Amino acid sequence: MGPVSTCKLFGAVRAVTGIKNAVPLIHGPRGCAYHIGYLLTARGGRRIAVASTELSESDVVFGASEKLRDRIIEVDRTRKPDIIVIMSSCATSIIGEDIGRVADETSELVDAELITVSAGGFESSQGEGYEEVMMALIHKFCWRMEPSSKPSVNIIGEFRGGADLREVRESLSLMGVDVNCVLTSGCSIRDMTMIPAGHLNCSFCDVSGIAPCRFLEENFGTPFIHHPIPIGFSNSLRFYREVLGYLNLDYPINEEFSAFIEERDRIRAELEGLRVAVVSGPTRAVALTEFITELRMKPVLVSMDMIGDYTLENLRGVPGLRSEILVGVDVSDIEEAIIRTEPELILGGLAETRISEVSGAPLIDVMHGSSLTAGFRGAVNLGARMCGAVYGDHDCY
Ligand code: SF4
């Protein structure tokens, strides 16, 4: 009755909005563009502009390829993007509008690179939207090339920029590792052309990052890892160790970790024994669950909107996990589980605001916030937020 995931078009638009100077153009009624643009703007804290052909009823009945052609040219002339990603919506997928043909016929008339993605909302969920956009970009911009002279990686399936991505990039840079491309957050066309020069691909999304990583391995010989995103002290340590191991780099990561042990223990002393519910996407949920157990709290519920190939394997690797696990259930099931499992803290998103109020368990929004959660410093920050949420004293740690 109340879905917890959204449509393929949402995922496709979100992936495109990460790319530098790219415009998502939806061939569909204006509502798809308005609602998705509004939601992404609210979530990300910056205005997300989504172009649309704004189809009328007769367009949906008789087709509107001329309108699409005109809108592509208009977007190219007025916004001067490097890339326009043209996406179908439910309406144009149902009538079988050939957006690929329109793009081919229009490509000579515009300066932007044109990419098309079939993104009817009913086709699948947002995960496939992310994946198809990344695959289309790889097919368009990646060709065989010599490996980078410096150790380098690509991060595949990261759509959120901000503090976490900065932390990971800066930490890798200190270790002597270049990040050639983050697909798609903040990437340019040039970054994407450098993907095959990377020595290692790191999937940061268990749902959408694995297929592109496998494709890159098969076609360019680049190995990949599917480590949960580096949230938590131990998990971050293992992530950086894994990268350093693959790249055969000598770096004192254990010493760096040691500097945080005292702080970890102080957070632990504050939070030990607390019951916690995690409601999140799969890759983040696994990392957060491990962090909770690392702090000796008790994860009583882990709810994920969907899972990828490695999610359950990674979750099973969390030491001593005894939590109830839900996958793809609707909002009322999640709320009922939260009431039943009686957490004292919820790590979730805006959708858990109501149940947080009803149950009395404070909520930390780990889905949309811009505050730091990744790496050792992110673990300190998130630990302090948990203390603040539980004890109502942001200075308690
Ligand atoms: S489900 Fe269909 S109509 Fe609704 S936003 Fe997605 S593409 Fe548009």
GROMACS .gro file of C-alpha atoms and ligand atoms in nm:
model
  405
    1MET     CA    1   0.000   0.000   0.000
    2GLY     CA    2   0.285   0.245   0.071
    3PRO     CA    3   0.591   0.171  -0.146
    4VAL     CA    4   0.937   0.248  -0.009
    5SER     CA    5   1.112   0.273  -0.345
    6THR     CA    6   1.037   0.480  -0.652
    7CYS     CA    7   1.033   0.451  -1.030
    8LYS     CA    8   1.308   0.385  -1.284
    9LEU     CA    9   1.279   0.739  -1.418
   10PHE     CA   10   1.367   0.883  -1.077
   11GLY     CA   11   1.687   0.679  -1.066
   12ALA     CA   12   1.780   0.779  -1.420
   13VAL     CA   13   1.725   1.150  -1.350
   14ARG     CA   14   1.915   1.133  -1.020
   15ALA     CA   15   2.212   0.969  -1.188
   16VAL     CA   16   2.216   1.232  -1.464
   17THR     CA   17   2.198   1.524  -1.224
   18GLY     CA   18   2.532   1.414  -1.077
   19ILE     CA   19   2.713   1.473  -1.408
   20LYS     CA   20   2.875   1.812  -1.467
   21ASN     CA   21   2.684   2.027  -1.714
   22ALA     CA   22   2.434   1.756  -1.812
   23VAL     CA   23   2.061   1.807  -1.860
   24PRO     CA   24   1.802   1.534  -1.801
   25LEU     CA   25   1.523   1.572  -2.057
   26ILE     CA   26   1.209   1.371  -1.990
   27HIS     CA   27   0.986   1.289  -2.284
   28GLY     CA   28   0.659   1.282  -2.096
   29PRO     CA   29   0.394   1.483  -1.915
   30ARG     CA   30   0.516   1.772  -1.701
   31GLY     CA   31   0.437   1.600  -1.370
   32CYS     CA   32   0.723   1.349  -1.399
   33ALA     CA   33   0.978   1.631  -1.436
   34TYR     CA   34   0.818   1.851  -1.173
   35HIS     CA   35   0.784   1.589  -0.899
   36ILE     CA   36   1.125   1.430  -0.952
   37GLY     CA   37   1.298   1.770  -0.977
   38TYR     CA   38   1.120   1.892  -0.665
   39LEU     CA   39   1.207   1.581  -0.464
   40LEU     CA   40   1.573   1.586  -0.567
   41THR     CA   41   1.595   1.956  -0.487
   42ALA     CA   42   1.447   1.897  -0.141
   43ARG     CA   43   1.678   1.602  -0.076
   44GLY     CA   44   1.997   1.754  -0.206
   45GLY     CA   45   1.960   2.115  -0.095
   46ARG     CA   46   2.038   2.257  -0.440
   47ARG     CA   47   1.802   2.334  -0.723
   48ILE     CA   48   1.770   2.047  -0.969
   49ALA     CA   49   1.636   2.155  -1.308
   50VAL     CA   50   1.471   1.880  -1.511
   51ALA     CA   51   1.364   1.955  -1.871
   52SER     CA   52   1.045   1.806  -2.013
   53THR     CA   53   0.855   1.786  -2.338
   54GLU     CA   54   0.539   1.848  -2.131
   55LEU     CA   55   0.316   1.622  -2.337
   56SER     CA   56  -0.056   1.689  -2.377
   57GLU     CA   57  -0.329   1.424  -2.408
   58SER     CA   58  -0.316   1.429  -2.790
   59ASP     CA   59   0.066   1.399  -2.784
   60VAL     CA   60   0.030   1.082  -2.578
   61VAL     CA   61  -0.227   0.944  -2.824
   62PHE     CA   62  -0.056   1.036  -3.151
   63GLY     CA   63   0.311   1.060  -3.050
   64ALA     CA   64   0.525   1.371  -3.020
   65SER     CA   65   0.863   1.307  -3.181
   66GLU     CA   66   0.863   1.657  -3.338
   67LYS     CA   67   0.810   1.810  -2.997
   68LEU     CA   68   1.100   1.605  -2.861
   69ARG     CA   69   1.326   1.713  -3.146
   70ASP     CA   70   1.240   2.081  -3.087
   71ARG     CA   71   1.294   2.052  -2.711
   72ILE     CA   72   1.637   1.889  -2.758
   73ILE     CA   73   1.743   2.180  -2.982
   74GLU     CA   74   1.597   2.436  -2.740
   75VAL     CA   75   1.777   2.282  -2.441
   76ASP     CA   76   2.102   2.272  -2.637
   77ARG     CA   77   2.077   2.638  -2.742
   78THR     CA   78   1.957   2.785  -2.415
   79ARG     CA   79   2.150   2.579  -2.158
   80LYS     CA   80   2.456   2.479  -2.363
   81PRO     CA   81   2.506   2.145  -2.185
   82ASP     CA   82   2.785   1.897  -2.260
   83ILE     CA   83   2.537   1.610  -2.244
   84ILE     CA   84   2.160   1.581  -2.280
   85VAL     CA   85   2.019   1.252  -2.150
   86ILE     CA   86   1.680   1.192  -2.311
   87MET     CA   87   1.454   0.966  -2.110
   88SER     CA   88   1.116   0.816  -2.183
   89SER     CA   89   0.849   0.814  -1.911
   90CYS     CA   90   0.553   0.581  -1.852
   91ALA     CA   91   0.343   0.751  -2.122
   92THR     CA   92   0.603   0.746  -2.399
   93SER     CA   93   0.726   0.396  -2.312
   94ILE     CA   94   0.368   0.266  -2.342
   95ILE     CA   95   0.313   0.418  -2.687
   96GLY     CA   96   0.659   0.301  -2.798
   97GLU     CA   97   0.793   0.644  -2.893
   98ASP     CA   98   1.134   0.588  -3.057
   99ILE     CA   99   1.351   0.832  -2.862
  100GLY     CA  100   1.668   0.669  -3.003
  101ARG     CA  101   1.565   0.754  -3.359
  102VAL     CA  102   1.482   1.113  -3.266
  103ALA     CA  103   1.821   1.150  -3.095
  104ASP     CA  104   2.003   1.009  -3.400
  105GLU     CA  105   1.820   1.246  -3.633
  106THR     CA  106   1.887   1.546  -3.408
  107SER     CA  107   2.249   1.483  -3.309
  108GLU     CA  108   2.388   1.674  -3.609
  109LEU     CA  109   2.184   1.981  -3.516
  110VAL     CA  110   2.316   2.021  -3.161
  111ASP     CA  111   2.653   2.062  -2.986
  112ALA     CA  112   2.570   1.843  -2.684
  113GLU     CA  113   2.630   1.470  -2.674
  114LEU     CA  114   2.294   1.291  -2.680
  115ILE     CA  115   2.221   0.977  -2.480
  116THR     CA  116   1.889   0.797  -2.457
  117VAL     CA  117   1.754   0.582  -2.175
  118SER     CA  118   1.425   0.394  -2.172
  119ALA     CA  119   1.294   0.495  -1.831
  120GLY     CA  120   0.922   0.427  -1.814
  121GLY     CA  121   0.841   0.429  -1.446
  122PHE     CA  122   0.667   0.092  -1.462
  123GLU     CA  123   0.969  -0.079  -1.621
  124SER     CA  124   1.148  -0.120  -1.288
  125SER     CA  125   1.264   0.067  -0.978
  126GLN     CA  126   1.514   0.347  -0.933
  127GLY     CA  127   1.809   0.107  -0.904
  128GLU     CA  128   1.777   0.008  -1.267
  129GLY     CA  129   1.751   0.374  -1.364
  130TYR     CA  130   2.089   0.443  -1.200
  131GLU     CA  131   2.240   0.137  -1.363
  132GLU     CA  132   2.114   0.208  -1.716
  133VAL     CA  133   2.242   0.564  -1.712
  134MET     CA  134   2.587   0.449  -1.596
  135MET     CA  135   2.597   0.175  -1.860
  136ALA     CA  136   2.494   0.421  -2.132
  137LEU     CA  137   2.771   0.662  -2.025
  138ILE     CA  138   3.033   0.384  -2.021
  139HIS     CA  139   2.928   0.268  -2.368
  140LYS     CA  140   2.945   0.624  -2.499
  141PHE     CA  141   3.268   0.750  -2.341
  142CYS     CA  142   3.492   0.457  -2.246
  143TRP     CA  143   3.755   0.316  -2.482
  144ARG     CA  144   4.066   0.110  -2.427
  145MET     CA  145   4.363   0.313  -2.304
  146GLU     CA  146   4.690   0.274  -2.117
  147PRO     CA  147   4.654   0.245  -1.737
  148SER     CA  148   4.728   0.564  -1.541
  149SER     CA  149   5.092   0.609  -1.444
  150LYS     CA  150   4.982   0.678  -1.082
  151PRO     CA  151   4.771   0.435  -0.875
  152SER     CA  152   4.412   0.523  -0.949
  153VAL     CA  153   4.059   0.404  -0.884
  154ASN     CA  154   3.708   0.482  -1.002
  155ILE     CA  155   3.410   0.501  -0.769
  156ILE     CA  156   3.107   0.351  -0.941
  157GLY     CA  157   2.750   0.414  -0.828
  158GLU     CA  158   2.789   0.718  -0.605
  159PHE     CA  159   2.525   0.983  -0.672
  160ARG     CA  160   2.556   1.188  -0.358
  161GLY     CA  161   2.832   1.449  -0.347
  162GLY     CA  162   2.920   1.653  -0.042
  163ALA     CA  163   3.112   1.577   0.273
  164ASP     CA  164   3.131   1.198   0.243
  165LEU     CA  165   3.269   1.196  -0.107
  166ARG     CA  166   3.517   1.472  -0.021
  167GLU     CA  167   3.637   1.270   0.279
  168VAL     CA  168   3.693   0.953   0.075
  169ARG     CA  169   3.868   1.142  -0.206
  170GLU     CA  170   4.095   1.331   0.035
  171SER     CA  171   4.184   1.015   0.227
  172LEU     CA  172   4.267   0.828  -0.093
  173SER     CA  173   4.470   1.124  -0.215
  174LEU     CA  174   4.678   1.119   0.106
  175MET     CA  175   4.746   0.751   0.038
  176GLY     CA  176   4.873   0.842  -0.309
  177VAL     CA  177   4.561   0.720  -0.492
  178ASP     CA  178   4.398   0.929  -0.765
  179VAL     CA  179   4.024   0.905  -0.823
  180ASN     CA  180   3.987   0.914  -1.202
  181CYS     CA  181   3.609   0.928  -1.202
  182VAL     CA  182   3.316   0.913  -0.961
  183LEU     CA  183   3.027   0.783  -1.163
  184THR     CA  184   2.821   0.994  -1.154
  185SER     CA  185   2.866   1.248  -0.875
  186GLY     CA  186   3.051   1.550  -1.010
  187CYS     CA  187   3.196   1.370  -1.313
  188SER     CA  188   3.275   1.539  -1.644
  189ILE     CA  189   3.299   1.380  -1.989
  190ARG     CA  190   3.678   1.381  -1.950
  191ASP     CA  191   3.653   1.198  -1.616
  192MET     CA  192   3.439   0.931  -1.780
  193THR     CA  193   3.687   0.881  -2.063
  194MET     CA  194   3.952   0.813  -1.795
  195ILE     CA  195   3.758   0.524  -1.636
  196PRO     CA  196   3.944   0.250  -1.832
  197ALA     CA  197   4.278   0.393  -1.712
  198GLY     CA  198   4.188   0.314  -1.349
  199HIS     CA  199   4.353   0.020  -1.173
  200LEU     CA  200   4.054  -0.066  -0.957
  201ASN     CA  201   3.681   0.003  -0.956
  202CYS     CA  202   3.500   0.044  -0.624
  203SER     CA  203   3.125  -0.015  -0.635
  204PHE     CA  204   2.951   0.219  -0.391
  205CYS     CA  205   2.602   0.093  -0.475
  206ASP     CA  206   2.518  -0.273  -0.435
  207VAL     CA  207   2.211  -0.241  -0.656
  208SER     CA  208   2.340  -0.040  -0.950
  209GLY     CA  209   2.721  -0.042  -0.925
  210ILE     CA  210   2.790  -0.412  -0.978
  211ALA     CA  211   2.681  -0.449  -1.343
  212PRO     CA  212   2.896  -0.155  -1.462
  213CYS     CA  213   3.191  -0.291  -1.260
  214ARG     CA  214   3.148  -0.636  -1.415
  215PHE     CA  215   3.127  -0.482  -1.763
  216LEU     CA  216   3.446  -0.283  -1.700
  217GLU     CA  217   3.620  -0.596  -1.574
  218GLU     CA  218   3.516  -0.800  -1.877
  219ASN     CA  219   3.597  -0.533  -2.134
  220PHE     CA  220   3.894  -0.347  -1.985
  221GLY     CA  221   4.031  -0.603  -1.738
  222THR     CA  222   3.985  -0.374  -1.435
  223PRO     CA  223   3.916  -0.566  -1.112
  224PHE     CA  224   3.649  -0.438  -0.876
  225ILE     CA  225   3.553  -0.448  -0.510
  226HIS     CA  226   3.204  -0.430  -0.363
  227HIS     CA  227   3.291  -0.328  -0.010
  228PRO     CA  228   3.007  -0.159   0.186
  229ILE     CA  229   3.064   0.217   0.170
  230PRO     CA  230   3.323   0.319   0.430
  231ILE     CA  231   3.106   0.418   0.728
  232GLY     CA  232   3.231   0.320   1.074
  233PHE     CA  233   3.586   0.281   1.208
  234SER     CA  234   3.650  -0.087   1.129
  235ASN     CA  235   3.463  -0.083   0.801
  236SER     CA  236   3.656   0.224   0.682
  237LEU     CA  237   3.981   0.058   0.788
  238ARG     CA  238   3.897  -0.255   0.588
  239PHE     CA  239   3.795  -0.049   0.285
  240TYR     CA  240   4.119   0.148   0.277
  241ARG     CA  241   4.323  -0.166   0.344
  242GLU     CA  242   4.152  -0.342   0.054
  243VAL     CA  243   4.225  -0.055  -0.184
  244LEU     CA  244   4.586  -0.028  -0.066
  245GLY     CA  245   4.626  -0.405  -0.102
  246TYR     CA  246   4.493  -0.406  -0.460
  247LEU     CA  247   4.721  -0.120  -0.554
  248ASN     CA  248   5.016  -0.266  -0.366
  249LEU     CA  249   5.075   0.056  -0.173
  250ASP     CA  250   5.259   0.099   0.150
  251TYR     CA  251   5.070   0.343   0.374
  252PRO     CA  252   5.043   0.353   0.755
  253ILE     CA  253   4.665   0.304   0.761
  254ASN     CA  254   4.679   0.106   1.088
  255GLU     CA  255   4.855   0.396   1.261
  256GLU     CA  256   4.595   0.636   1.123
  257PHE     CA  257   4.319   0.413   1.258
  258SER     CA  258   4.492   0.386   1.597
  259ALA     CA  259   4.460   0.761   1.645
  260PHE     CA  260   4.080   0.716   1.655
  261ILE     CA  261   4.057   0.422   1.895
  262GLU     CA  262   4.032   0.637   2.205
  263GLU     CA  263   3.750   0.841   2.051
  264ARG     CA  264   3.572   0.524   1.940
  265ASP     CA  265   3.588   0.388   2.294
  266ARG     CA  266   3.445   0.709   2.439
  267ILE     CA  267   3.151   0.692   2.197
  268ARG     CA  268   3.107   0.324   2.279
  269ALA     CA  269   3.088   0.399   2.648
  270GLU     CA  270   2.801   0.643   2.579
  271LEU     CA  271   2.602   0.421   2.346
  272GLU     CA  272   2.672   0.060   2.444
  273GLY     CA  273   2.361  -0.157   2.474
  274LEU     CA  274   2.120   0.082   2.296
  275ARG     CA  275   1.867  -0.075   2.062
  276VAL     CA  276   1.882   0.066   1.707
  277ALA     CA  277   1.668   0.032   1.391
  278VAL     CA  278   1.825   0.097   1.049
  279VAL     CA  279   1.599   0.191   0.756
  280SER     CA  280   1.807   0.263   0.448
  281GLY     CA  281   1.926   0.161   0.103
  282PRO     CA  282   2.126  -0.163   0.102
  283THR     CA  283   2.486  -0.048   0.079
  284ARG     CA  284   2.449   0.214   0.352
  285ALA     CA  285   2.235  -0.021   0.567
  286VAL     CA  286   2.509  -0.286   0.580
  287ALA     CA  287   2.775  -0.031   0.673
  288LEU     CA  288   2.556   0.133   0.938
  289THR     CA  289   2.463  -0.202   1.090
  290GLU     CA  290   2.827  -0.294   1.125
  291PHE     CA  291   2.899   0.046   1.283
  292ILE     CA  292   2.620  -0.009   1.536
  293THR     CA  293   2.763  -0.344   1.639
  294GLU     CA  294   3.113  -0.194   1.648
  295LEU     CA  295   2.983   0.055   1.905
  296ARG     CA  296   2.828  -0.238   2.095
  297MET     CA  297   2.475  -0.120   2.032
  298LYS     CA  298   2.209  -0.373   1.934
  299PRO     CA  299   2.066  -0.355   1.581
  300VAL     CA  300   1.709  -0.478   1.633
  301LEU     CA  301   1.580  -0.407   1.282
  302VAL     CA  302   1.746  -0.363   0.942
  303SER     CA  303   1.503  -0.259   0.668
  304MET     CA  304   1.621  -0.208   0.309
  305ASP     CA  305   1.414  -0.092   0.013
  306MET     CA  306   1.592  -0.343  -0.213
  307ILE     CA  307   1.904  -0.556  -0.214
  308GLY     CA  308   2.186  -0.618  -0.460
  309ASP     CA  309   2.399  -0.922  -0.540
  310TYR     CA  310   2.626  -0.887  -0.237
  311THR     CA  311   2.400  -0.722   0.022
  312LEU     CA  312   2.303  -1.029   0.222
  313GLU     CA  313   2.654  -1.173   0.199
  314ASN     CA  314   2.797  -0.848   0.337
  315LEU     CA  315   2.525  -0.829   0.602
  316ARG     CA  316   2.596  -1.185   0.714
  317GLY     CA  317   2.957  -1.074   0.764
  318VAL     CA  318   2.852  -0.831   1.040
  319PRO     CA  319   2.978  -0.995   1.361
  320GLY     CA  320   2.706  -1.119   1.596
  321LEU     CA  321   2.412  -0.980   1.398
  322ARG     CA  322   2.079  -1.102   1.543
  323SER     CA  323   1.851  -0.838   1.396
  324GLU     CA  324   1.521  -0.874   1.215
  325ILE     CA  325   1.583  -0.806   0.842
  326LEU     CA  326   1.318  -0.668   0.605
  327VAL     CA  327   1.357  -0.620   0.229
  328GLY     CA  328   1.122  -0.423   0.004
  329VAL     CA  329   0.829  -0.420   0.245
  330ASP     CA  330   0.593  -0.125   0.252
  331VAL     CA  331   0.585   0.167   0.490
  332SER     CA  332   0.322   0.021   0.725
  333ASP     CA  333   0.524  -0.300   0.768
  334ILE     CA  334   0.832  -0.097   0.858
  335GLU     CA  335   0.636   0.110   1.108
  336GLU     CA  336   0.483  -0.201   1.262
  337ALA     CA  337   0.831  -0.359   1.293
  338ILE     CA  338   0.968  -0.046   1.460
  339ILE     CA  339   0.687  -0.052   1.717
  340ARG     CA  340   0.743  -0.424   1.777
  341THR     CA  341   1.123  -0.414   1.807
  342GLU     CA  342   1.123  -0.103   2.031
  343PRO     CA  343   1.443   0.070   1.916
  344GLU     CA  344   1.581   0.356   2.123
  345LEU     CA  345   1.728   0.519   1.811
  346ILE     CA  346   1.634   0.510   1.441
  347LEU     CA  347   1.886   0.563   1.161
  348GLY     CA  348   1.668   0.629   0.859
  349GLY     CA  349   1.532   0.901   0.634
  350LEU     CA  350   1.256   1.159   0.622
  351ALA     CA  351   0.999   0.881   0.576
  352GLU     CA  352   1.064   0.767   0.933
  353THR     CA  353   0.975   1.107   1.085
  354ARG     CA  354   0.622   1.002   1.177
  355ILE     CA  355   0.713   0.669   1.334
  356SER     CA  356   0.997   0.838   1.523
  357GLU     CA  357   0.741   1.071   1.682
  358VAL     CA  358   0.494   0.790   1.751
  359SER     CA  359   0.750   0.552   1.899
  360GLY     CA  360   0.950   0.818   2.083
  361ALA     CA  361   1.276   0.689   1.933
  362PRO     CA  362   1.488   0.979   1.804
  363LEU     CA  363   1.567   0.977   1.432
  364ILE     CA  364   1.893   1.054   1.259
  365ASP     CA  365   1.850   1.117   0.887
  366VAL     CA  366   2.138   0.926   0.731
  367MET     CA  367   1.981   0.919   0.386
  368HIS     CA  368   1.968   1.280   0.281
  369GLY     CA  369   2.183   1.478   0.518
  370SER     CA  370   2.492   1.660   0.408
  371SER     CA  371   2.686   1.596   0.728
  372LEU     CA  372   2.993   1.375   0.726
  373THR     CA  373   2.945   1.002   0.787
  374ALA     CA  374   3.229   0.841   0.585
  375GLY     CA  375   3.578   0.745   0.695
  376PHE     CA  376   3.727   0.771   1.044
  377ARG     CA  377   3.629   1.135   1.087
  378GLY     CA  378   3.278   1.054   0.966
  379ALA     CA  379   3.254   0.777   1.227
  380VAL     CA  380   3.342   1.026   1.501
  381ASN     CA  381   3.087   1.272   1.364
  382LEU     CA  382   2.808   1.016   1.330
  383GLY     CA  383   2.884   0.876   1.675
  384ALA     CA  384   2.855   1.225   1.823
  385ARG     CA  385   2.522   1.277   1.641
  386MET     CA  386   2.393   0.951   1.786
  387CYS     CA  387   2.492   1.061   2.136
  388GLY     CA  388   2.324   1.396   2.076
  389ALA     CA  389   2.006   1.234   1.945
  390VAL     CA  390   1.978   0.987   2.232
  391TYR     CA  391   2.079   1.210   2.521
  392GLY     CA  392   1.967   1.543   2.381
  393ASP     CA  393   2.307   1.690   2.443
  394HIS     CA  394   2.515   1.753   2.138
  395ASP     CA  395   2.816   1.820   2.358
  396CYS     CA  396   2.797   1.486   2.535
  397TYR     CA  397   3.070   1.366   2.310
  398SF4     S1  398   0.586   0.633  -1.235
  398SF4    FE1  399   0.563   0.695  -1.452
  398SF4     S2  400   0.426   0.874  -1.446
  398SF4    FE2  401   0.508   0.846  -1.236
  398SF4     S3  402   0.694   0.978  -1.227
  398SF4    FE3  403   0.761   0.770  -1.285
  398SF4     S4  404   0.766   0.779  -1.512
  398SF4    FE4  405   0.639   0.954  -1.445
   0.00000   0.00000   0.00000
